[in-house]
Amino acid sequence: MFELEAWYLIVLPVLFAAGWWLRGFDSRVRAADRGGAPRSVFRGLNLLLNEQPDKAIDAFIDVVKLDPETIELHYALGNLFRRRGEVDRAVRIHTHLLNRADLPARERSNALAELGQDFLKGGLLDRAEDAFVRLLEDPQHRFSALRALLRIYQMEREWMKAIDCARRLEREAGESHQVAVAQFYCELAEQALAKADLERAQSHLDEALVADRKSVRATLLAGDVALRRGQLDDAIRHWLRVEAASPEHLPLVAARLTEAMDKAGRREEALNLLRRALLDWPSIDLLEVAYQRVGEWEGSGAAEVLLRDELKRHPSLLGFEKLLALRSAQVKGDPELDLLRTLIHAQTRKLARYRCSKCGFRAREFHWQCPGCTSWDSYPPRRVEELDAA
Ligand SMILES: [Zn+2]
């Protein structure tokens, strides 16, 4: 990777210099008349080759003072430094461009947009936000500025502002951000729930469902709000809707759903639901809930039967580990059994992760937004072992 970047760093100024040379005799004479332009270019090139990027930047800044047509060179170098993670140097180049009094307005906007990207890359979110807010008035940059701001507000967890940006992009650029907007409202609803503001949480969830009627997370949270209000039947109704809308997400609500059903005197119905769902939508997480509930309600013998039946239908190391744990509790002090458990556990630790379908980032917990690539709804509610088997 580094070698490729270094290669670019050398080739880019060479191409530029060649371009300058090929622009023709006249312009060469003009540049020579003004004096120094070619010398600065080659001095900058030399400094770059000698790994003195800061002095090289000085030399190239000299060039642009003398020859405004070298603005492209600044963008190319600035982008290169930013991509290499040398944000300070990129900022220096783009700030120099921005501060030039003779720069045409359009070029000034371009420089500001580049500077915003530098700040974003460097994690200077406030300064990036400032740059992109200033660009909103420029029709040429408005959409890209809105997209950058949408990213920034998500990083800052400023959900209302993020919703505003997404809505504007939908209205003006015809983009669709409904899934994300529903997630932003769900984030707001969770914040309200954490403050026990059930009224506000509910209104955010209503908005989430307007944006995305099928939002599993909003339906799930609506059940949580109902439960906090003591409306057990409503909570159950919401959570049952999760299965109706997206059966593969049932494992996410199965534990709270069956607990609520039991409290409402619907234990038999809950057990039937778990057994039926395991047949229709087999999943390791669902098996875990079913195994626990059957154990609590019908005894460990029934739980073991359920586990064995499920393993016959859908063999999995994660399920087998559970069976080993059960055996280990029955037969104490068997060194071979303990060794087997240790070996299996080394494997299942990796298999028990969730994995982002966009970037492959693995996580112990289920996420609505990927911590790796920040995509929304990119985690299937399935463990790696199941995803690989499928
Ligand atoms: Zn991802």
mmCIF file of C-alpha atoms and ligand atoms in Angstrom:
data_model
loop_
_atom_site.group_PDB
_atom_site.id
_atom_site.type_symbol
_atom_site.label_atom_id
_atom_site.label_comp_id
_atom_site.label_asym_id
_atom_site.label_seq_id
_atom_site.Cartn_x
_atom_site.Cartn_y
_atom_site.Cartn_z
ATOM 1 C CA MET A 1 0.000 0.000 0.000
ATOM 2 C CA PHE A 2 2.686 2.418 1.087
ATOM 3 C CA GLU A 3 4.790 1.605 -1.970
ATOM 4 C CA LEU A 4 1.894 2.413 -4.260
ATOM 5 C CA GLU A 5 1.337 5.758 -2.539
ATOM 6 C CA ALA A 6 5.044 6.591 -2.715
ATOM 7 C CA TRP A 7 4.967 5.767 -6.388
ATOM 8 C CA TYR A 8 2.103 8.205 -6.881
ATOM 9 C CA LEU A 9 3.961 10.871 -4.998
ATOM 10 C CA ILE A 10 6.813 10.662 -7.462
ATOM 11 C CA VAL A 11 4.819 10.229 -10.645
ATOM 12 C CA LEU A 12 2.313 13.002 -9.990
ATOM 13 C CA PRO A 13 4.780 15.916 -10.044
ATOM 14 C CA VAL A 14 6.629 14.319 -12.958
ATOM 15 C CA LEU A 15 3.417 14.210 -14.967
ATOM 16 C CA PHE A 16 2.716 17.757 -13.975
ATOM 17 C CA ALA A 17 6.139 18.907 -15.023
ATOM 18 C CA ALA A 18 5.797 17.060 -18.322
ATOM 19 C CA GLY A 19 2.419 18.679 -18.853
ATOM 20 C CA TRP A 20 3.884 22.046 -18.135
ATOM 21 C CA TRP A 21 6.637 21.399 -20.667
ATOM 22 C CA LEU A 22 4.216 20.170 -23.309
ATOM 23 C CA ARG A 23 1.895 23.137 -22.959
ATOM 24 C CA GLY A 24 3.939 24.685 -25.680
ATOM 25 C CA PHE A 25 6.712 27.000 -26.404
ATOM 26 C CA ASP A 26 4.709 30.219 -26.032
ATOM 27 C CA SER A 27 3.536 29.571 -22.536
ATOM 28 C CA ARG A 28 6.998 28.344 -21.667
ATOM 29 C CA VAL A 29 8.427 31.614 -22.851
ATOM 30 C CA ARG A 30 5.772 33.523 -20.893
ATOM 31 C CA ALA A 31 6.520 31.533 -17.759
ATOM 32 C CA ALA A 32 10.213 31.994 -18.296
ATOM 33 C CA ASP A 33 9.630 35.718 -18.724
ATOM 34 C CA ARG A 34 7.886 35.884 -15.396
ATOM 35 C CA GLY A 35 10.814 33.862 -14.184
ATOM 36 C CA GLY A 36 11.211 30.989 -11.794
ATOM 37 C CA ALA A 37 8.092 28.897 -12.402
ATOM 38 C CA PRO A 38 9.849 25.906 -13.878
ATOM 39 C CA ARG A 39 12.635 26.117 -11.374
ATOM 40 C CA SER A 40 10.163 26.003 -8.485
ATOM 41 C CA VAL A 41 8.386 23.036 -10.000
ATOM 42 C CA PHE A 42 11.579 21.076 -10.310
ATOM 43 C CA ARG A 43 12.779 22.199 -6.916
ATOM 44 C CA GLY A 44 9.456 20.975 -5.429
ATOM 45 C CA LEU A 45 9.757 17.725 -7.325
ATOM 46 C CA ASN A 46 13.302 17.274 -6.068
ATOM 47 C CA LEU A 47 12.237 17.930 -2.483
ATOM 48 C CA LEU A 48 9.373 15.447 -2.766
ATOM 49 C CA LEU A 49 11.761 12.820 -4.064
ATOM 50 C CA ASN A 50 14.058 13.553 -1.145
ATOM 51 C CA GLU A 51 11.174 13.020 1.298
ATOM 52 C CA GLN A 52 10.979 16.665 2.328
ATOM 53 C CA PRO A 53 7.256 17.207 1.744
ATOM 54 C CA ASP A 54 6.990 20.436 3.758
ATOM 55 C CA LYS A 55 9.708 22.199 1.803
ATOM 56 C CA ALA A 56 8.182 20.774 -1.351
ATOM 57 C CA ILE A 57 4.838 22.355 -0.459
ATOM 58 C CA ASP A 58 6.625 25.733 -0.069
ATOM 59 C CA ALA A 59 8.137 25.312 -3.511
ATOM 60 C CA PHE A 60 4.807 24.425 -5.103
ATOM 61 C CA ILE A 61 3.106 27.333 -3.373
ATOM 62 C CA ASP A 62 5.729 29.536 -5.049
ATOM 63 C CA VAL A 63 4.719 28.043 -8.375
ATOM 64 C CA VAL A 64 1.067 28.834 -7.967
ATOM 65 C CA LYS A 65 1.875 32.431 -7.079
ATOM 66 C CA LEU A 66 3.581 32.785 -10.430
ATOM 67 C CA ASP A 67 1.375 30.586 -12.549
ATOM 68 C CA PRO A 68 -2.326 30.414 -11.599
ATOM 69 C CA GLU A 69 -2.747 27.520 -14.003
ATOM 70 C CA THR A 70 -1.038 25.269 -11.495
ATOM 71 C CA ILE A 71 -4.104 25.219 -9.217
ATOM 72 C CA GLU A 72 -4.815 21.658 -10.331
ATOM 73 C CA LEU A 73 -1.418 20.656 -9.031
ATOM 74 C CA HIS A 74 -2.439 21.937 -5.590
ATOM 75 C CA TYR A 75 -5.615 19.865 -5.598
ATOM 76 C CA ALA A 76 -3.718 16.799 -6.727
ATOM 77 C CA LEU A 77 -1.078 17.207 -4.024
ATOM 78 C CA GLY A 78 -3.653 18.066 -1.351
ATOM 79 C CA ASN A 79 -5.696 14.959 -2.174
ATOM 80 C CA LEU A 80 -2.585 12.866 -2.146
ATOM 81 C CA PHE A 81 -1.546 14.064 1.316
ATOM 82 C CA ARG A 82 -5.088 13.591 2.641
ATOM 83 C CA ARG A 83 -5.265 10.051 1.306
ATOM 84 C CA ARG A 84 -1.945 9.292 2.953
ATOM 85 C CA GLY A 85 -3.435 10.542 6.217
ATOM 86 C CA GLU A 86 -1.114 13.581 6.270
ATOM 87 C CA VAL A 87 -4.033 15.860 6.998
ATOM 88 C CA ASP A 88 -1.956 18.797 8.295
ATOM 89 C CA ARG A 89 -0.179 19.073 4.955
ATOM 90 C CA ALA A 90 -3.426 18.799 2.992
ATOM 91 C CA VAL A 91 -4.927 21.539 5.180
ATOM 92 C CA ARG A 92 -1.894 23.752 4.561
ATOM 93 C CA ILE A 93 -2.175 23.436 0.788
ATOM 94 C CA HIS A 94 -5.927 24.002 0.650
ATOM 95 C CA THR A 95 -5.823 26.873 3.157
ATOM 96 C CA HIS A 96 -3.179 28.568 1.045
ATOM 97 C CA LEU A 97 -5.446 28.306 -2.009
ATOM 98 C CA LEU A 98 -8.467 29.551 -0.074
ATOM 99 C CA ASN A 99 -6.570 32.585 1.214
ATOM 100 C CA ARG A 100 -5.434 33.745 -2.171
ATOM 101 C CA ALA A 101 -7.158 37.032 -2.899
ATOM 102 C CA ASP A 102 -7.020 36.571 -6.666
ATOM 103 C CA LEU A 103 -8.699 33.177 -6.634
ATOM 104 C CA PRO A 104 -11.965 33.108 -8.632
ATOM 105 C CA ALA A 105 -15.086 32.474 -6.509
ATOM 106 C CA ARG A 106 -15.619 29.038 -7.993
ATOM 107 C CA GLU A 107 -12.090 27.927 -7.182
ATOM 108 C CA ARG A 108 -12.529 29.308 -3.665
ATOM 109 C CA SER A 109 -15.556 27.023 -3.186
ATOM 110 C CA ASN A 110 -13.601 24.065 -4.524
ATOM 111 C CA ALA A 111 -10.779 24.798 -2.118
ATOM 112 C CA LEU A 112 -13.239 25.098 0.782
ATOM 113 C CA ALA A 113 -14.819 21.749 -0.154
ATOM 114 C CA GLU A 114 -11.385 20.113 -0.160
ATOM 115 C CA LEU A 115 -10.573 21.730 3.164
ATOM 116 C CA GLY A 116 -13.836 20.359 4.601
ATOM 117 C CA GLN A 117 -12.822 16.859 3.474
ATOM 118 C CA ASP A 118 -9.410 17.354 5.106
ATOM 119 C CA PHE A 119 -11.025 18.277 8.427
ATOM 120 C CA LEU A 120 -13.434 15.352 8.152
ATOM 121 C CA LYS A 121 -10.569 12.958 7.522
ATOM 122 C CA GLY A 122 -8.662 14.442 10.447
ATOM 123 C CA GLY A 123 -11.680 14.074 12.756
ATOM 124 C CA LEU A 124 -11.991 17.858 13.219
ATOM 125 C CA LEU A 125 -15.754 17.654 12.961
ATOM 126 C CA ASP A 126 -16.577 21.218 14.099
ATOM 127 C CA ARG A 127 -14.318 22.761 11.485
ATOM 128 C CA ALA A 128 -15.560 20.357 8.818
ATOM 129 C CA GLU A 129 -19.138 21.282 9.717
ATOM 130 C CA ASP A 130 -18.310 25.003 9.394
ATOM 131 C CA ALA A 131 -16.800 24.471 5.947
ATOM 132 C CA PHE A 132 -19.753 22.467 4.628
ATOM 133 C CA VAL A 133 -22.388 24.785 6.106
ATOM 134 C CA ARG A 134 -20.699 27.645 4.224
ATOM 135 C CA LEU A 135 -20.912 25.601 1.015
ATOM 136 C CA LEU A 136 -24.678 25.048 1.302
ATOM 137 C CA GLU A 137 -25.334 28.328 -0.496
ATOM 138 C CA ASP A 138 -23.252 27.241 -3.487
ATOM 139 C CA PRO A 139 -25.452 25.302 -5.951
ATOM 140 C CA GLN A 140 -22.370 23.543 -7.303
ATOM 141 C CA HIS A 141 -21.476 22.110 -3.906
ATOM 142 C CA ARG A 142 -24.820 21.987 -2.101
ATOM 143 C CA PHE A 143 -25.569 18.270 -2.471
ATOM 144 C CA SER A 144 -22.080 17.075 -1.649
ATOM 145 C CA ALA A 145 -22.045 19.470 1.329
ATOM 146 C CA LEU A 146 -25.375 18.037 2.535
ATOM 147 C CA ARG A 147 -24.021 14.497 2.199
ATOM 148 C CA ALA A 148 -20.907 15.419 4.150
ATOM 149 C CA LEU A 149 -23.015 17.118 6.846
ATOM 150 C CA LEU A 150 -25.248 14.042 7.032
ATOM 151 C CA ARG A 151 -22.142 12.009 7.809
ATOM 152 C CA ILE A 152 -20.856 14.533 10.344
ATOM 153 C CA TYR A 153 -24.162 14.768 12.255
ATOM 154 C CA GLN A 154 -24.327 10.991 12.492
ATOM 155 C CA MET A 155 -20.797 10.915 13.892
ATOM 156 C CA GLU A 156 -21.804 13.620 16.389
ATOM 157 C CA ARG A 157 -25.072 11.797 17.141
ATOM 158 C CA GLU A 158 -26.960 15.001 16.306
ATOM 159 C CA TRP A 159 -29.957 13.059 15.072
ATOM 160 C CA MET A 160 -32.352 15.970 14.487
ATOM 161 C CA LYS A 161 -29.795 17.733 12.295
ATOM 162 C CA ALA A 162 -29.100 14.451 10.492
ATOM 163 C CA ILE A 163 -32.827 14.049 9.800
ATOM 164 C CA ASP A 164 -32.949 17.591 8.450
ATOM 165 C CA CYS A 165 -30.045 16.903 6.034
ATOM 166 C CA ALA A 166 -31.527 13.592 4.901
ATOM 167 C CA ARG A 167 -34.907 15.218 4.250
ATOM 168 C CA ARG A 168 -33.323 17.999 2.200
ATOM 169 C CA LEU A 169 -31.400 15.448 0.120
ATOM 170 C CA GLU A 170 -34.628 13.535 -0.456
ATOM 171 C CA ARG A 171 -36.500 16.679 -1.501
ATOM 172 C CA GLU A 172 -33.812 18.358 -3.567
ATOM 173 C CA ALA A 173 -31.610 15.555 -4.900
ATOM 174 C CA GLY A 174 -34.275 12.848 -5.122
ATOM 175 C CA GLU A 175 -32.245 10.505 -2.914
ATOM 176 C CA SER A 176 -33.854 7.977 -0.604
ATOM 177 C CA HIS A 177 -32.814 8.033 3.050
ATOM 178 C CA GLN A 178 -35.929 6.548 4.607
ATOM 179 C CA VAL A 179 -34.246 3.588 6.268
ATOM 180 C CA ALA A 180 -31.635 5.886 7.813
ATOM 181 C CA VAL A 181 -34.220 8.489 8.869
ATOM 182 C CA ALA A 182 -36.229 5.785 10.653
ATOM 183 C CA GLN A 183 -33.033 4.740 12.444
ATOM 184 C CA PHE A 184 -32.308 8.353 13.461
ATOM 185 C CA TYR A 185 -35.782 8.580 15.016
ATOM 186 C CA CYS A 186 -35.153 5.261 16.765
ATOM 187 C CA GLU A 187 -31.930 6.705 18.214
ATOM 188 C CA LEU A 188 -33.935 9.674 19.487
ATOM 189 C CA ALA A 189 -36.575 7.317 20.885
ATOM 190 C CA GLU A 190 -33.895 5.364 22.763
ATOM 191 C CA GLN A 191 -32.516 8.590 24.217
ATOM 192 C CA ALA A 192 -36.018 9.542 25.380
ATOM 193 C CA LEU A 193 -36.559 6.049 26.806
ATOM 194 C CA ALA A 194 -33.305 6.360 28.751
ATOM 195 C CA LYS A 195 -34.717 9.541 30.311
ATOM 196 C CA ALA A 196 -38.048 7.781 30.955
ATOM 197 C CA ASP A 197 -39.771 10.311 28.659
ATOM 198 C CA LEU A 198 -42.248 7.801 27.235
ATOM 199 C CA GLU A 199 -44.393 10.429 25.502
ATOM 200 C CA ARG A 200 -41.489 11.743 23.488
ATOM 201 C CA ALA A 201 -40.161 8.241 22.791
ATOM 202 C CA GLN A 202 -43.539 7.258 21.336
ATOM 203 C CA SER A 203 -43.764 10.298 19.097
ATOM 204 C CA HIS A 204 -40.255 9.609 17.715
ATOM 205 C CA LEU A 205 -41.286 6.021 17.019
ATOM 206 C CA ASP A 206 -44.417 7.205 15.202
ATOM 207 C CA GLU A 207 -42.156 9.331 12.986
ATOM 208 C CA ALA A 208 -39.810 6.379 12.463
ATOM 209 C CA LEU A 209 -42.702 4.243 11.246
ATOM 210 C CA VAL A 210 -43.889 7.005 8.926
ATOM 211 C CA ALA A 211 -40.405 7.112 7.372
ATOM 212 C CA ASP A 212 -40.084 3.329 7.174
ATOM 213 C CA ARG A 213 -43.263 1.378 7.756
ATOM 214 C CA LYS A 214 -41.294 -1.868 8.043
ATOM 215 C CA SER A 215 -38.759 -0.589 10.568
ATOM 216 C CA VAL A 216 -38.137 -3.597 12.820
ATOM 217 C CA ARG A 217 -36.302 -1.504 15.366
ATOM 218 C CA ALA A 218 -39.181 0.982 15.714
ATOM 219 C CA THR A 219 -41.681 -1.867 16.170
ATOM 220 C CA LEU A 220 -39.424 -3.483 18.746
ATOM 221 C CA LEU A 221 -39.004 -0.195 20.641
ATOM 222 C CA ALA A 222 -42.750 0.484 20.500
ATOM 223 C CA GLY A 223 -43.140 -2.753 22.451
ATOM 224 C CA ASP A 224 -40.554 -1.544 24.975
ATOM 225 C CA VAL A 225 -42.450 1.732 25.447
ATOM 226 C CA ALA A 226 -45.742 -0.120 25.922
ATOM 227 C CA LEU A 227 -44.126 -2.392 28.501
ATOM 228 C CA ARG A 228 -42.729 0.614 30.410
ATOM 229 C CA ARG A 229 -46.263 2.015 30.440
ATOM 230 C CA GLY A 230 -47.484 -1.243 31.965
ATOM 231 C CA GLN A 231 -49.462 -2.130 28.827
ATOM 232 C CA LEU A 232 -48.461 -5.777 28.632
ATOM 233 C CA ASP A 233 -50.883 -6.784 25.876
ATOM 234 C CA ASP A 234 -49.838 -3.860 23.685
ATOM 235 C CA ALA A 235 -46.191 -4.766 24.167
ATOM 236 C CA ILE A 236 -46.894 -8.365 23.110
ATOM 237 C CA ARG A 237 -48.856 -7.136 20.099
ATOM 238 C CA HIS A 238 -45.938 -4.948 18.931
ATOM 239 C CA TRP A 239 -43.378 -7.702 19.381
ATOM 240 C CA LEU A 240 -45.548 -10.235 17.566
ATOM 241 C CA ARG A 241 -45.590 -7.773 14.687
ATOM 242 C CA VAL A 242 -41.802 -8.059 14.485
ATOM 243 C CA GLU A 243 -42.228 -11.700 13.492
ATOM 244 C CA ALA A 244 -44.958 -10.840 11.019
ATOM 245 C CA ALA A 245 -42.876 -8.079 9.408
ATOM 246 C CA SER A 246 -39.462 -9.778 9.451
ATOM 247 C CA PRO A 247 -39.351 -13.326 10.876
ATOM 248 C CA GLU A 248 -35.564 -13.416 10.831
ATOM 249 C CA HIS A 249 -35.566 -10.646 13.458
ATOM 250 C CA LEU A 250 -37.713 -12.668 15.882
ATOM 251 C CA PRO A 251 -34.616 -13.775 17.877
ATOM 252 C CA LEU A 252 -34.085 -10.107 18.856
ATOM 253 C CA VAL A 253 -37.473 -9.950 20.647
ATOM 254 C CA ALA A 254 -38.020 -13.619 21.517
ATOM 255 C CA ALA A 255 -36.775 -13.328 25.115
ATOM 256 C CA ARG A 256 -38.836 -10.267 26.087
ATOM 257 C CA LEU A 257 -41.851 -11.436 24.061
ATOM 258 C CA THR A 258 -42.084 -14.860 25.718
ATOM 259 C CA GLU A 259 -41.452 -13.377 29.168
ATOM 260 C CA ALA A 260 -44.317 -10.920 28.647
ATOM 261 C CA MET A 261 -46.588 -13.666 27.302
ATOM 262 C CA ASP A 262 -45.865 -15.733 30.406
ATOM 263 C CA LYS A 263 -46.760 -12.774 32.640
ATOM 264 C CA ALA A 264 -49.992 -12.342 30.685
ATOM 265 C CA GLY A 265 -50.865 -15.996 31.396
ATOM 266 C CA ARG A 266 -50.025 -17.113 27.855
ATOM 267 C CA ARG A 267 -47.163 -19.520 28.632
ATOM 268 C CA GLU A 268 -48.518 -22.352 26.472
ATOM 269 C CA GLU A 269 -48.896 -19.989 23.521
ATOM 270 C CA ALA A 270 -45.332 -18.741 24.060
ATOM 271 C CA LEU A 271 -43.925 -22.289 24.021
ATOM 272 C CA ASN A 272 -45.869 -23.126 20.871
ATOM 273 C CA LEU A 273 -44.603 -19.972 19.215
ATOM 274 C CA LEU A 274 -40.981 -20.822 20.042
ATOM 275 C CA ARG A 275 -41.280 -24.418 18.835
ATOM 276 C CA ARG A 276 -43.061 -23.399 15.638
ATOM 277 C CA ALA A 277 -40.625 -20.553 14.941
ATOM 278 C CA LEU A 278 -37.663 -22.905 15.395
ATOM 279 C CA LEU A 279 -39.101 -25.096 12.654
ATOM 280 C CA ASP A 280 -39.937 -22.196 10.345
ATOM 281 C CA TRP A 281 -36.991 -19.859 11.042
ATOM 282 C CA PRO A 282 -34.239 -21.892 12.679
ATOM 283 C CA SER A 283 -31.652 -19.714 14.397
ATOM 284 C CA ILE A 284 -29.029 -20.187 17.078
ATOM 285 C CA ASP A 285 -30.250 -17.171 19.060
ATOM 286 C CA LEU A 286 -33.816 -18.438 18.913
ATOM 287 C CA LEU A 287 -32.648 -21.876 20.042
ATOM 288 C CA GLU A 288 -30.957 -20.203 23.022
ATOM 289 C CA VAL A 289 -34.218 -18.514 24.090
ATOM 290 C CA ALA A 290 -36.306 -21.641 23.473
ATOM 291 C CA TYR A 291 -33.813 -23.769 25.412
ATOM 292 C CA GLN A 292 -33.957 -21.404 28.395
ATOM 293 C CA ARG A 293 -37.745 -21.051 28.431
ATOM 294 C CA VAL A 294 -38.373 -24.787 28.063
ATOM 295 C CA GLY A 295 -35.835 -25.386 30.830
ATOM 296 C CA GLU A 296 -37.563 -22.907 33.155
ATOM 297 C CA TRP A 297 -41.094 -23.974 32.354
ATOM 298 C CA GLU A 298 -40.882 -27.689 31.532
ATOM 299 C CA GLY A 299 -37.662 -28.774 33.211
ATOM 300 C CA SER A 300 -34.115 -29.569 32.097
ATOM 301 C CA GLY A 301 -35.110 -32.943 30.591
ATOM 302 C CA ALA A 302 -37.486 -31.265 28.127
ATOM 303 C CA ALA A 303 -34.838 -28.619 27.343
ATOM 304 C CA GLU A 304 -32.306 -31.324 26.518
ATOM 305 C CA VAL A 305 -34.767 -33.085 24.202
ATOM 306 C CA LEU A 306 -35.426 -29.788 22.415
ATOM 307 C CA LEU A 307 -31.690 -29.159 22.048
ATOM 308 C CA ARG A 308 -30.964 -32.646 20.671
ATOM 309 C CA ASP A 309 -33.870 -32.475 18.202
ATOM 310 C CA GLU A 310 -32.714 -29.091 16.968
ATOM 311 C CA LEU A 311 -29.101 -30.276 16.604
ATOM 312 C CA LYS A 312 -30.264 -33.201 14.496
ATOM 313 C CA ARG A 313 -32.159 -30.855 12.214
ATOM 314 C CA HIS A 314 -29.523 -28.109 12.144
ATOM 315 C CA PRO A 315 -26.130 -29.275 13.372
ATOM 316 C CA SER A 316 -24.042 -26.399 14.704
ATOM 317 C CA LEU A 317 -20.949 -26.084 16.863
ATOM 318 C CA LEU A 318 -22.644 -23.376 18.929
ATOM 319 C CA GLY A 319 -25.548 -25.715 19.697
ATOM 320 C CA PHE A 320 -23.197 -28.609 20.350
ATOM 321 C CA GLU A 321 -21.276 -26.486 22.859
ATOM 322 C CA LYS A 322 -24.513 -26.026 24.785
ATOM 323 C CA LEU A 323 -25.032 -29.774 24.831
ATOM 324 C CA LEU A 324 -21.481 -30.286 26.103
ATOM 325 C CA ALA A 325 -22.097 -27.777 28.901
ATOM 326 C CA LEU A 326 -25.168 -29.770 29.872
ATOM 327 C CA ARG A 327 -23.220 -33.041 29.851
ATOM 328 C CA SER A 328 -20.410 -31.439 31.834
ATOM 329 C CA ALA A 329 -22.889 -30.435 34.550
ATOM 330 C CA GLN A 330 -24.121 -34.034 34.748
ATOM 331 C CA VAL A 331 -20.710 -35.757 34.627
ATOM 332 C CA LYS A 332 -18.265 -33.972 36.913
ATOM 333 C CA GLY A 333 -14.488 -34.300 36.636
ATOM 334 C CA ASP A 334 -14.096 -35.897 33.192
ATOM 335 C CA PRO A 335 -10.782 -34.458 31.845
ATOM 336 C CA GLU A 336 -11.491 -35.473 28.237
ATOM 337 C CA LEU A 337 -14.864 -33.786 28.299
ATOM 338 C CA ASP A 338 -13.251 -30.632 29.698
ATOM 339 C CA LEU A 339 -10.585 -30.724 26.979
ATOM 340 C CA LEU A 340 -13.261 -31.102 24.312
ATOM 341 C CA ARG A 341 -15.152 -28.137 25.739
ATOM 342 C CA THR A 342 -12.004 -25.992 25.706
ATOM 343 C CA LEU A 343 -11.277 -26.926 22.095
ATOM 344 C CA ILE A 344 -14.834 -26.301 20.961
ATOM 345 C CA HIS A 345 -14.964 -22.989 22.786
ATOM 346 C CA ALA A 346 -11.861 -21.740 20.959
ATOM 347 C CA GLN A 347 -13.816 -22.282 17.717
ATOM 348 C CA THR A 348 -17.228 -21.056 18.809
ATOM 349 C CA ARG A 349 -15.852 -17.751 20.112
ATOM 350 C CA LYS A 350 -15.225 -16.732 16.522
ATOM 351 C CA LEU A 351 -18.410 -18.329 15.201
ATOM 352 C CA ALA A 352 -20.659 -16.569 17.701
ATOM 353 C CA ARG A 353 -20.050 -13.087 16.231
ATOM 354 C CA TYR A 354 -22.442 -11.046 14.137
ATOM 355 C CA ARG A 355 -21.086 -9.830 10.801
ATOM 356 C CA CYS A 356 -21.841 -6.722 8.741
ATOM 357 C CA SER A 357 -23.123 -7.653 5.289
ATOM 358 C CA LYS A 358 -21.548 -4.517 3.792
ATOM 359 C CA CYS A 359 -17.996 -4.504 5.164
ATOM 360 C CA GLY A 360 -17.646 -7.793 7.032
ATOM 361 C CA PHE A 361 -16.944 -6.140 10.401
ATOM 362 C CA ARG A 362 -17.557 -8.693 13.171
ATOM 363 C CA ALA A 363 -19.061 -7.793 16.503
ATOM 364 C CA ARG A 364 -19.988 -9.643 19.668
ATOM 365 C CA GLU A 365 -23.204 -7.631 19.966
ATOM 366 C CA PHE A 366 -25.914 -7.082 17.417
ATOM 367 C CA HIS A 367 -25.720 -3.545 15.955
ATOM 368 C CA TRP A 368 -28.253 -1.473 14.057
ATOM 369 C CA GLN A 369 -25.393 0.639 12.723
ATOM 370 C CA CYS A 370 -22.119 -0.990 11.765
ATOM 371 C CA PRO A 371 -19.206 0.316 13.894
ATOM 372 C CA GLY A 372 -16.918 -0.463 10.949
ATOM 373 C CA CYS A 373 -18.560 1.168 7.936
ATOM 374 C CA THR A 374 -21.444 3.091 9.647
ATOM 375 C CA SER A 375 -24.079 1.431 7.398
ATOM 376 C CA TRP A 376 -27.546 1.065 8.894
ATOM 377 C CA ASP A 377 -29.406 -2.252 9.072
ATOM 378 C CA SER A 378 -26.410 -4.102 7.674
ATOM 379 C CA TYR A 379 -26.213 -6.782 10.397
ATOM 380 C CA PRO A 380 -28.298 -9.886 9.738
ATOM 381 C CA PRO A 381 -29.531 -11.182 13.122
ATOM 382 C CA ARG A 382 -27.535 -14.365 12.531
ATOM 383 C CA ARG A 383 -24.268 -15.652 13.947
ATOM 384 C CA VAL A 384 -21.244 -16.091 11.692
ATOM 385 C CA GLU A 385 -21.610 -19.886 11.880
ATOM 386 C CA GLU A 386 -25.133 -19.666 10.411
ATOM 387 C CA LEU A 387 -24.120 -17.070 7.807
ATOM 388 C CA ASP A 388 -21.239 -19.254 6.600
ATOM 389 C CA ALA A 389 -23.412 -22.371 6.562
ATOM 390 C CA ALA A 390 -25.971 -20.536 4.436
HETATM 391 ZN ZN ZN B 1 -20.036 -2.549 8.052
#
